[in-house]
Every structure is written in C-alpha cells, then in structure tokens.
PDB file of C-alpha atoms in Angstrom:
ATOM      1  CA  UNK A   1       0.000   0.000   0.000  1.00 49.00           C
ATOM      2  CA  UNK A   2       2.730   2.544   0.852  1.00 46.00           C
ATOM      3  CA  UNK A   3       4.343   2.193  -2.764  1.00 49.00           C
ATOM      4  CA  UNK A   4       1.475   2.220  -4.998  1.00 49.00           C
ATOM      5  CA  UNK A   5       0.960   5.763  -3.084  1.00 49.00           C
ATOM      6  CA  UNK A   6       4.107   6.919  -3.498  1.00 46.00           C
ATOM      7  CA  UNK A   7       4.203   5.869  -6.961  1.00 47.00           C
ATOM      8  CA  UNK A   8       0.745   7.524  -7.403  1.00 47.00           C
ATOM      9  CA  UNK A   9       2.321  11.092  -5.848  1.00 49.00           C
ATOM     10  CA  UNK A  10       5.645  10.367  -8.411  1.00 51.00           C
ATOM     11  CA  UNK A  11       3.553  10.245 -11.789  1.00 50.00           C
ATOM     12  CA  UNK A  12       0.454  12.795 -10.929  1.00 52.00           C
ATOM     13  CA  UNK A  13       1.101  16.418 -11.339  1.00 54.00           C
ATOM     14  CA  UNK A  14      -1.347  18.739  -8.984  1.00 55.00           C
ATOM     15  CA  UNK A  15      -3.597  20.469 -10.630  1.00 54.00           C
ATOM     16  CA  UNK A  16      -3.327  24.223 -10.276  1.00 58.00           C
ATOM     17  CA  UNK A  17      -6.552  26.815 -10.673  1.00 56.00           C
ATOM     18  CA  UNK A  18      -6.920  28.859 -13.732  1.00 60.00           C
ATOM     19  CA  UNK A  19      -7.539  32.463 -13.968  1.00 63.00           C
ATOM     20  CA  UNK A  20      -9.896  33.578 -16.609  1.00 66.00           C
ATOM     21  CA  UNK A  21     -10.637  37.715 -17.597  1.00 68.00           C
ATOM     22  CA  UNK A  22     -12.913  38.429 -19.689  1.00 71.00           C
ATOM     23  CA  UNK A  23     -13.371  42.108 -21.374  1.00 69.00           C
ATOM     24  CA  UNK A  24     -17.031  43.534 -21.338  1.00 74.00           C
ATOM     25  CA  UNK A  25     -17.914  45.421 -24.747  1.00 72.00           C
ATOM     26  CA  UNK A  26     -17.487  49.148 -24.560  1.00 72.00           C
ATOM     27  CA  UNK A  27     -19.396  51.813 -26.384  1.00 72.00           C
ATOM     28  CA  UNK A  28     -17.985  54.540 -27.555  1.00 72.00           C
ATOM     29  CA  UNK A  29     -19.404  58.273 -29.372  1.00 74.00           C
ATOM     30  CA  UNK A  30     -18.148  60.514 -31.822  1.00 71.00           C
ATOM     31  CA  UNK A  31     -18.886  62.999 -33.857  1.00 75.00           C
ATOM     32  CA  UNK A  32     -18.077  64.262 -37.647  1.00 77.00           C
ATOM     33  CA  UNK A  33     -18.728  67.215 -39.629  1.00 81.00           C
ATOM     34  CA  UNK A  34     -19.623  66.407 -42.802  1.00 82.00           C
ATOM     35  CA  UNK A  35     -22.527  67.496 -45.906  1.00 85.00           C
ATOM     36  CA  UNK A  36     -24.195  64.583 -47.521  1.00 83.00           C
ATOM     37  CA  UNK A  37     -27.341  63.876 -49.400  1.00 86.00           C
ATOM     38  CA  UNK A  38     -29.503  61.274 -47.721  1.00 85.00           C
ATOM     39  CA  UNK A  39     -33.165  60.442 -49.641  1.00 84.00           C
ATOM     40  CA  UNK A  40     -36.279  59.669 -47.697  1.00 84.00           C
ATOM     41  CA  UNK A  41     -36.088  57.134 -45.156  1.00 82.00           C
ATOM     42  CA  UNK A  42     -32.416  56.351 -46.939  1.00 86.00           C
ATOM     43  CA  UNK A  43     -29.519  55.689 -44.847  1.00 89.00           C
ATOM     44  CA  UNK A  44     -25.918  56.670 -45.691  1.00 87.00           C
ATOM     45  CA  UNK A  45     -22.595  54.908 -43.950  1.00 87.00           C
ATOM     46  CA  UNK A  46     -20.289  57.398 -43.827  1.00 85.00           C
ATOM     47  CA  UNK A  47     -17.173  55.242 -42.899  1.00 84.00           C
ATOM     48  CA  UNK A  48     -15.710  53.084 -40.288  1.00 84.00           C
ATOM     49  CA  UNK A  49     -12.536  51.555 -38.388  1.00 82.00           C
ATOM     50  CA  UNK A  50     -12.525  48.047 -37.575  1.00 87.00           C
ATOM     51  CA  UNK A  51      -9.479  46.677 -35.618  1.00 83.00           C
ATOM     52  CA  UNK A  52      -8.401  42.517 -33.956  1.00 87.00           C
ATOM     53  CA  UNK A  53      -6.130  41.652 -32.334  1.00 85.00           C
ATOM     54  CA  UNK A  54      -5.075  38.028 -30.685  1.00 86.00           C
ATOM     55  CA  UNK A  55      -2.217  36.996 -28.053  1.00 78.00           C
ATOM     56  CA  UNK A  56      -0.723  33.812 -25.989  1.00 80.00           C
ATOM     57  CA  UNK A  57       1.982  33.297 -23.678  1.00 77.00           C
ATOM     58  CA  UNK A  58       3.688  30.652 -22.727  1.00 74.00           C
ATOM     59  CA  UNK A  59       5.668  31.230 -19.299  1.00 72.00           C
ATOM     60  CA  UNK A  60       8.303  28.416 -19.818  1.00 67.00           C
ATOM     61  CA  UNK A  61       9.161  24.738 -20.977  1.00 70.00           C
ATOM     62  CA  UNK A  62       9.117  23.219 -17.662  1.00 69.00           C
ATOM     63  CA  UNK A  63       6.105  25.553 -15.907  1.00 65.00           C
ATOM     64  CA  UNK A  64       2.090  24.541 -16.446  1.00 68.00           C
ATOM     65  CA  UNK A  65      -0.249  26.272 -18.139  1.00 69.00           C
ATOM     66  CA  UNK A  66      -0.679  29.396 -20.936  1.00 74.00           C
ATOM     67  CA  UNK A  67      -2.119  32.418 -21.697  1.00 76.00           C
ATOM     68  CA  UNK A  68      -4.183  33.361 -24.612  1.00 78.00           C
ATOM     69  CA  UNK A  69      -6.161  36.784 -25.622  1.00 82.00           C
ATOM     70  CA  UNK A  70      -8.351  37.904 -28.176  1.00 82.00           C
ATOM     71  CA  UNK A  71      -9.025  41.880 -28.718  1.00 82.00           C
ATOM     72  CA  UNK A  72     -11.867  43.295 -31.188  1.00 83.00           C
ATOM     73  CA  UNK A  73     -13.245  46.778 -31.929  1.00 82.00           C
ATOM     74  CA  UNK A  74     -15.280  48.424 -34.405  1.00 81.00           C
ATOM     75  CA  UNK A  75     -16.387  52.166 -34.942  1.00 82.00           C
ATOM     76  CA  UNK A  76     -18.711  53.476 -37.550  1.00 84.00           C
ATOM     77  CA  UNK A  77     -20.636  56.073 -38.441  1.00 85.00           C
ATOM     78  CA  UNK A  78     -23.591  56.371 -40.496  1.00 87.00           C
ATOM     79  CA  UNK A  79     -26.638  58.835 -41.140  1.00 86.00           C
ATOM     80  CA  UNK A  80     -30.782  58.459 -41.401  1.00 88.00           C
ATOM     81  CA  UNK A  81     -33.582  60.546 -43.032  1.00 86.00           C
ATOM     82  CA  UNK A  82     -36.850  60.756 -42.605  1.00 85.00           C
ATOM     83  CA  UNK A  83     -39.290  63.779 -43.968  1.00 84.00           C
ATOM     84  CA  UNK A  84     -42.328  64.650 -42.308  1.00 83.00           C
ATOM     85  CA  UNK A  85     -44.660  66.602 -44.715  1.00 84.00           C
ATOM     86  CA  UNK A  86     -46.563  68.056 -41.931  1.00 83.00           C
ATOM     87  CA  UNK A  87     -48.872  69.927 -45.017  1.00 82.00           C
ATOM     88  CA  UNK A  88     -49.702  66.131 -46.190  1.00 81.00           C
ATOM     89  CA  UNK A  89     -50.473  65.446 -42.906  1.00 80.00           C
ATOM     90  CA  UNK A  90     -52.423  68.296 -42.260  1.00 77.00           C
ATOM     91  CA  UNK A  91     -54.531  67.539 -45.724  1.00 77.00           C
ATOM     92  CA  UNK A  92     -54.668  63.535 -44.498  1.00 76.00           C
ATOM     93  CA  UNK A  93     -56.587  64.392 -40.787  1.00 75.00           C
ATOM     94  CA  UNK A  94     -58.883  66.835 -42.730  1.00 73.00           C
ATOM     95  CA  UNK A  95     -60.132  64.825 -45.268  1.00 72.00           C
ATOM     96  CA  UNK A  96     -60.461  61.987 -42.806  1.00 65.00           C
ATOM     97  CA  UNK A  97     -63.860  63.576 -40.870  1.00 56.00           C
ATOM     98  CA  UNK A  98     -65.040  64.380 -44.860  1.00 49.00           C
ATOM     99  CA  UNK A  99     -64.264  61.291 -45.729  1.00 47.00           C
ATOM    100  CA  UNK A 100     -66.694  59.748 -42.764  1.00 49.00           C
ATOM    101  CA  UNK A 101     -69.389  62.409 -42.434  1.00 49.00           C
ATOM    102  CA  UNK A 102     -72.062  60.127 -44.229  1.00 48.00           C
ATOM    103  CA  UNK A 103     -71.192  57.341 -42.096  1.00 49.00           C
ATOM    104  CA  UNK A 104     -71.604  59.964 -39.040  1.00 52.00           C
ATOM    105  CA  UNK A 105     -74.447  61.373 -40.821  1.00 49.00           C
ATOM    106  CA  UNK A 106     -77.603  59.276 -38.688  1.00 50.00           C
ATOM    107  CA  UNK A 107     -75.661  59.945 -35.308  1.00 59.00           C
ATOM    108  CA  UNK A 108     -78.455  61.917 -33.137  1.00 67.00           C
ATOM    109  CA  UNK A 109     -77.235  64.782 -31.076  1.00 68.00           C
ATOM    110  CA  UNK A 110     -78.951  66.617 -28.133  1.00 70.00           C
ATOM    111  CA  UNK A 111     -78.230  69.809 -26.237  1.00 71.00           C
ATOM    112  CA  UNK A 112     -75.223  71.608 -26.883  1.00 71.00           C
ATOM    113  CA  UNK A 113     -73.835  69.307 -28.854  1.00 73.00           C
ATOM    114  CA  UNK A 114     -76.271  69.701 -30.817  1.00 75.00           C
ATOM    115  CA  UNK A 115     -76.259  73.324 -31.325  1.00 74.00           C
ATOM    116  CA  UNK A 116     -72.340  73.250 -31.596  1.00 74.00           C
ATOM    117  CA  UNK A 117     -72.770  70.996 -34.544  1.00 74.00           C
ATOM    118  CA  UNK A 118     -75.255  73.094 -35.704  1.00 73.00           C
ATOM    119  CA  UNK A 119     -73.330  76.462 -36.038  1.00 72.00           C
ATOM    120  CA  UNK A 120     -70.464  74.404 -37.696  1.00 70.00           C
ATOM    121  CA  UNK A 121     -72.933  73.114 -40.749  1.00 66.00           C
ATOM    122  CA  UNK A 122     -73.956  76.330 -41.151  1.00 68.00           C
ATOM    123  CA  UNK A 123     -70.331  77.543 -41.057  1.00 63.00           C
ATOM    124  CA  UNK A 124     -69.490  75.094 -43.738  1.00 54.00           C
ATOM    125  CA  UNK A 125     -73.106  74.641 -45.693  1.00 50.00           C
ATOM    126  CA  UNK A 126     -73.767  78.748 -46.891  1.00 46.00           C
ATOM    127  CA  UNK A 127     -77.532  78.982 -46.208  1.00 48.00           C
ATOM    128  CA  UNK A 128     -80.433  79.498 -48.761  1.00 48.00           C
ATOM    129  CA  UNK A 129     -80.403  82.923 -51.017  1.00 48.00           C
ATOM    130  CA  UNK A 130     -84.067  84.293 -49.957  1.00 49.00           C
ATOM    131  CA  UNK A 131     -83.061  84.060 -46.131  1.00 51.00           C
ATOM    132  CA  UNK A 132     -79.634  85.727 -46.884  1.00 51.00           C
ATOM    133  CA  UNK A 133     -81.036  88.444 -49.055  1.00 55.00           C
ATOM    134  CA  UNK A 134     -84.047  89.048 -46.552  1.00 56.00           C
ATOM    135  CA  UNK A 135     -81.494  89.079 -43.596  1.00 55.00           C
ATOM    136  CA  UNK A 136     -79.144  91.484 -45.645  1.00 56.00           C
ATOM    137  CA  UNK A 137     -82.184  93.691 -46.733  1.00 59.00           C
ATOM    138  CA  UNK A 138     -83.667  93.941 -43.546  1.00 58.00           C
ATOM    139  CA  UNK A 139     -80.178  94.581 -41.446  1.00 55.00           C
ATOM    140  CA  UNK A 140     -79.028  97.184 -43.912  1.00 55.00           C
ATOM    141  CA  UNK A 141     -82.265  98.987 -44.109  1.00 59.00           C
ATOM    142  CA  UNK A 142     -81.788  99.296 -39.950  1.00 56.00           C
ATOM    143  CA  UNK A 143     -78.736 100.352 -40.292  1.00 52.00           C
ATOM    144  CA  UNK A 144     -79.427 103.109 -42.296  1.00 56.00           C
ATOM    145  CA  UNK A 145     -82.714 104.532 -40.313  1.00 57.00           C
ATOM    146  CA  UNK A 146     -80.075 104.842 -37.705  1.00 54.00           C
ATOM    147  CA  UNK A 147     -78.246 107.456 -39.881  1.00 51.00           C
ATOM    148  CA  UNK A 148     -75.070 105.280 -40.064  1.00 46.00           C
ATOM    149  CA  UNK A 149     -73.921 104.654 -43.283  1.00 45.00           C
ATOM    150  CA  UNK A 150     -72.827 101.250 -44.771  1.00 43.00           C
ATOM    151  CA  UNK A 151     -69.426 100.610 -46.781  1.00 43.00           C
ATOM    152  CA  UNK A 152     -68.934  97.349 -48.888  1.00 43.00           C
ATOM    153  CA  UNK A 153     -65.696  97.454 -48.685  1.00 41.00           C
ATOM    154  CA  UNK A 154     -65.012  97.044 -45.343  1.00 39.00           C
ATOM    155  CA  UNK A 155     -67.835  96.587 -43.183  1.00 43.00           C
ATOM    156  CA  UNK A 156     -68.018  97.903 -39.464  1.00 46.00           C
ATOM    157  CA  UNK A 157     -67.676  95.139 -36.868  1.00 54.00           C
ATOM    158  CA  UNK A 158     -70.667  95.454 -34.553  1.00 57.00           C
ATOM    159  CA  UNK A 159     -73.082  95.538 -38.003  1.00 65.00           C
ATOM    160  CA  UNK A 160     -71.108  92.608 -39.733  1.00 77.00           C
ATOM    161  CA  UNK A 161     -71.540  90.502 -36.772  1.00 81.00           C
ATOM    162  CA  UNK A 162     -75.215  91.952 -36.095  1.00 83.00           C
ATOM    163  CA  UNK A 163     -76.210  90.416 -39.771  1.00 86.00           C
ATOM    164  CA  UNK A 164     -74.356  87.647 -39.224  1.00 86.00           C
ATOM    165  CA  UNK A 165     -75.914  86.442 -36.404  1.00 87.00           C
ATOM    166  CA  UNK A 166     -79.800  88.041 -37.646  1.00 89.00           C
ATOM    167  CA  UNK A 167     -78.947  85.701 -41.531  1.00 89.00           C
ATOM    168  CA  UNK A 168     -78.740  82.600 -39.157  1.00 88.00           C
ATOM    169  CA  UNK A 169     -81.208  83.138 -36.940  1.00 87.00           C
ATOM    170  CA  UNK A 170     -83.438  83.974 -39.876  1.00 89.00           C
ATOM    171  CA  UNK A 171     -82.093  80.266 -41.384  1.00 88.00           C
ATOM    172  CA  UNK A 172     -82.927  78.776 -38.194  1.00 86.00           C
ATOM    173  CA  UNK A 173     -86.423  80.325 -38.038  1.00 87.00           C
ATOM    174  CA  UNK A 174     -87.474  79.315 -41.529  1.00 87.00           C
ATOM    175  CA  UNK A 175     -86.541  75.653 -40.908  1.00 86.00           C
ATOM    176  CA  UNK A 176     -88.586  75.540 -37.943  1.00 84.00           C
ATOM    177  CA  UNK A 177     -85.678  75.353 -35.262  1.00 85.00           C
ATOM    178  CA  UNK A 178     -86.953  78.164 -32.867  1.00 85.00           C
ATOM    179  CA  UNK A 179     -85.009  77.632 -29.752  1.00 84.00           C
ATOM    180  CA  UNK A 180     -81.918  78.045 -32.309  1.00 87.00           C
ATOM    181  CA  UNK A 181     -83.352  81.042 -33.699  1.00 87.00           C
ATOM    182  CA  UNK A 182     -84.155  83.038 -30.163  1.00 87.00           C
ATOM    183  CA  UNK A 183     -80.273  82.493 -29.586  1.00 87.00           C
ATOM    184  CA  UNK A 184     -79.109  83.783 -32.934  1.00 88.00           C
ATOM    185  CA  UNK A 185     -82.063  87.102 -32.446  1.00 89.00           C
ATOM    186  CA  UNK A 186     -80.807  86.889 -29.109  1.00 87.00           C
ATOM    187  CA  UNK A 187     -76.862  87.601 -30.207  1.00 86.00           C
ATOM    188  CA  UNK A 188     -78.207  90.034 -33.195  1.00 87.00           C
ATOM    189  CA  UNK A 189     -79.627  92.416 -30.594  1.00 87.00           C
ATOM    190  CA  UNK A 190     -76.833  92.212 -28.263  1.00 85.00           C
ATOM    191  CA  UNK A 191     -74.562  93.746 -31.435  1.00 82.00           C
ATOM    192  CA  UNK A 192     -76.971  96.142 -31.823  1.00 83.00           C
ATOM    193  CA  UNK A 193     -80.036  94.572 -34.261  1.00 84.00           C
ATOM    194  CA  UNK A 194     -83.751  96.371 -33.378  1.00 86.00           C
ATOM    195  CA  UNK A 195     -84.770  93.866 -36.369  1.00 87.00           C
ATOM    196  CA  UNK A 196     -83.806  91.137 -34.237  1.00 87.00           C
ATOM    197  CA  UNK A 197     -85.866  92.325 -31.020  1.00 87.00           C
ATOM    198  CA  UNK A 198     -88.765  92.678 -33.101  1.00 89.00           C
ATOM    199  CA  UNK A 199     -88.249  88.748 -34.557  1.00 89.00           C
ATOM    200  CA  UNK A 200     -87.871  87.925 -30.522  1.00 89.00           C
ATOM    201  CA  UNK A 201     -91.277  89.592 -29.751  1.00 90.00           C
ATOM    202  CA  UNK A 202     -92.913  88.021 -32.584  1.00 88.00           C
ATOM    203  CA  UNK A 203     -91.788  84.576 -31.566  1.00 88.00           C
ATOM    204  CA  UNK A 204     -93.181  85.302 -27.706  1.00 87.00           C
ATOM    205  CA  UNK A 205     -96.078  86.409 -28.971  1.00 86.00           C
ATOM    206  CA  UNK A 206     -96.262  83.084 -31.265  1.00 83.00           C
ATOM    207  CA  UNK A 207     -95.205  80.962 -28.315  1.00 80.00           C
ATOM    208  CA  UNK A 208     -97.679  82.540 -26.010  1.00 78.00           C
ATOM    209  CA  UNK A 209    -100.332  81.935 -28.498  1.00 77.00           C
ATOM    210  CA  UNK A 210     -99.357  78.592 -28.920  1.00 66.00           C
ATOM    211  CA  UNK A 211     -99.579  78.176 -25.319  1.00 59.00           C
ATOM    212  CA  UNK A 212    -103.536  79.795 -25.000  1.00 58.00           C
ATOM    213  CA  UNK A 213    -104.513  77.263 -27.739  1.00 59.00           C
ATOM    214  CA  UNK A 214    -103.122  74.376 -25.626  1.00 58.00           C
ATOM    215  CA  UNK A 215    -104.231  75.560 -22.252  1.00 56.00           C
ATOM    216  CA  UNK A 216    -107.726  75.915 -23.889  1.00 58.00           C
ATOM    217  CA  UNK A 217    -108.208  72.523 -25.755  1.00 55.00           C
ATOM    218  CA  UNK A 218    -107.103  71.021 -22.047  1.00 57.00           C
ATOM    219  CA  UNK A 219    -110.043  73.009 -20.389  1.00 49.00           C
ATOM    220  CA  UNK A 220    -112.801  72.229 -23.169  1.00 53.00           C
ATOM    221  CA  UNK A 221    -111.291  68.273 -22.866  1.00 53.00           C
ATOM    222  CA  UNK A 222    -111.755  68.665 -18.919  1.00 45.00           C
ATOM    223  CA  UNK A 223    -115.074  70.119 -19.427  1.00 50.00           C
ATOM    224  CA  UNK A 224    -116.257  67.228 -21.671  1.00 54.00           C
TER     225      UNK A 224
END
C-alpha cells in the first residue's frame, strides 16, 4: 500500500486553478462634420474603423499552463432621413372627418352638442339665397334709419356681426328650429339689431299663443 501511493504522488502532477478575464464590450461616441445627401427614409454609412487583435503566452518549458487573448473593436458612423410633410399630414386628418361624415351622418345629437354641430354646418353649408337676401335687406335697411352709413368694402364690426348672427337666426327660423333662432335674435340684438328684437317679440307672442290654444283645448277636454 505505501508504494502504490508513493508511486501515485511520483507520476500525478497537482492540478493548479486557472484564472480567466474576460473584457465587457465598450461603447464609444463621436462625432463628424460632414454634408451629404440622404433620400427619404435612406440611410448613408459614412465610414468606419474596424481593428483585432489576438495573443498567448507561454511562461516556460518546464512551468504549467498558458495564456491566450483575443481583442476586437469596431467604430462606424452612419446617417438616417426621414421627412415629415406636416402639409400632407395636415390635408390627411382633414379629409379623414369628410371622408366619414355620411357614415356619421344618422348619429343623433342633443343639447349643446347639438347646437355646436349646428353652427359648424352652417359655417361650412352657406344657407339658402331668400333668407340671406331678406337678412341682408332687412339689417341694412336698420342700419341706415339709424343714420349710419354702410361701406362694402369694409364693413363695421358690430353691423357685420349683427347680420351675421340676424342671416342665421333667420335660417334657423325658416326651418322651424326656434329655440336656435331666439339664440341667434338673441346675439343680433346684443350687437346692436332692433330687427332682431322685433323677430324675438314676434316669436313670444307666437309661443304665447301657442300656449292659449293648448291651455284651452285642455279646459274644453276637462269640461267634456
């Protein structure tokens, strides 16, 4: 038993621990000043450096082990386009509600909404010729029994605005929409319309005949 072990120490070497490094990556910036022409959504490589290198060592004949490195690095530098046309854009998300408005065309609005969208179609949609002349007519000849005079060149604010607002109530009125009218009447006069008082009285007159009529056909009913 003793030789085999000291034959067994004679022939085996020990075994010695290895030590290992290992190089993260590193990243590196810089800059160039340069002109090029890049197209749309193109990409240009405006150069690069690329460099390896490898090592070993060997400490000796007679002593264990070796060491071997490896060494890589690259640097480039390159340059992207892309164009926004914010004009096509613009033109896309316009023509995108215009596009859908007869799709949106049986949605049912109420309130505000619905007098928001109202003022907007009548923004876009110019109203009939017989209201607008009427409207015109009527605002002009008001304007003139107040001994101010009217230039079509370049109209004063408060009467542009006052048969502005007395056109679309007039619009409103002739398509049956009274609520919508009292508001435009309502703005007229504010600017400065008598027309547009005397369309308000007119309606509360026709509302508070309407409301005798009912008030009476409940009574005869009750009677009955």
């Amino acid at each position: 038993m003793l030789t085999s072990s000291l034959l067994a120490l004679c022939v085996c070497e020990p075994a010695r621990a290895q030590v290992g490094f290992v190089q993260l990556p590193q990243v590196e910036r810089f800059s160039a000043v340069t002109t090029v022409g890049v197209p749309d959504r193109g990409e240009v490589f405006l150069g690069g450096v690329s460099r390896s290198a490898e090592w070993r060592r060997w400490p000796g004949p007679f002593a264990p082990g070796r060491a071997v490195g490896r060494e890589q690095s690259h640097s480039g530098l390159s340059v992207r386009a892309r164009i926004h046309d914010l004009r096509a854009l613009d033109a896309a998300l316009l023509a995108g509600p215009v596009a859908s408005s007869d799709e949106q065309a049986d949605t049912k609005l109420r309130g505000m909404a619905r007098w928001a969208w109202q003022q907007l179609h009548q923004r876009a949609h110019l109203p009939d010729r017989s209201h607008t002349r009427r409207a015109r007519s009527e605002g002009a000849s008001e304007w003139r029994a107040r001994g101010d005079t009217v230039s079509t060149e370049a109209p004063a604010t408060g009467f542009d605005r006052a048969a502005r607002f007395f056109e679309l109530g007039s619009v409103a009125e002739a398509r049956g929409d009274l609520r919508l009218a009292r508001l435009y009447y309502r703005m007229a006069q504010k600017h400065g319309s008598t027309a547009a008082g005397r369309r308000l009285e007119k309606l509360r007159a026709r509302q508070a005949t309407g409301g005798t009529r009912r008030s009476r056909s409940r009574a005869d009913s009750v009677t009955r």
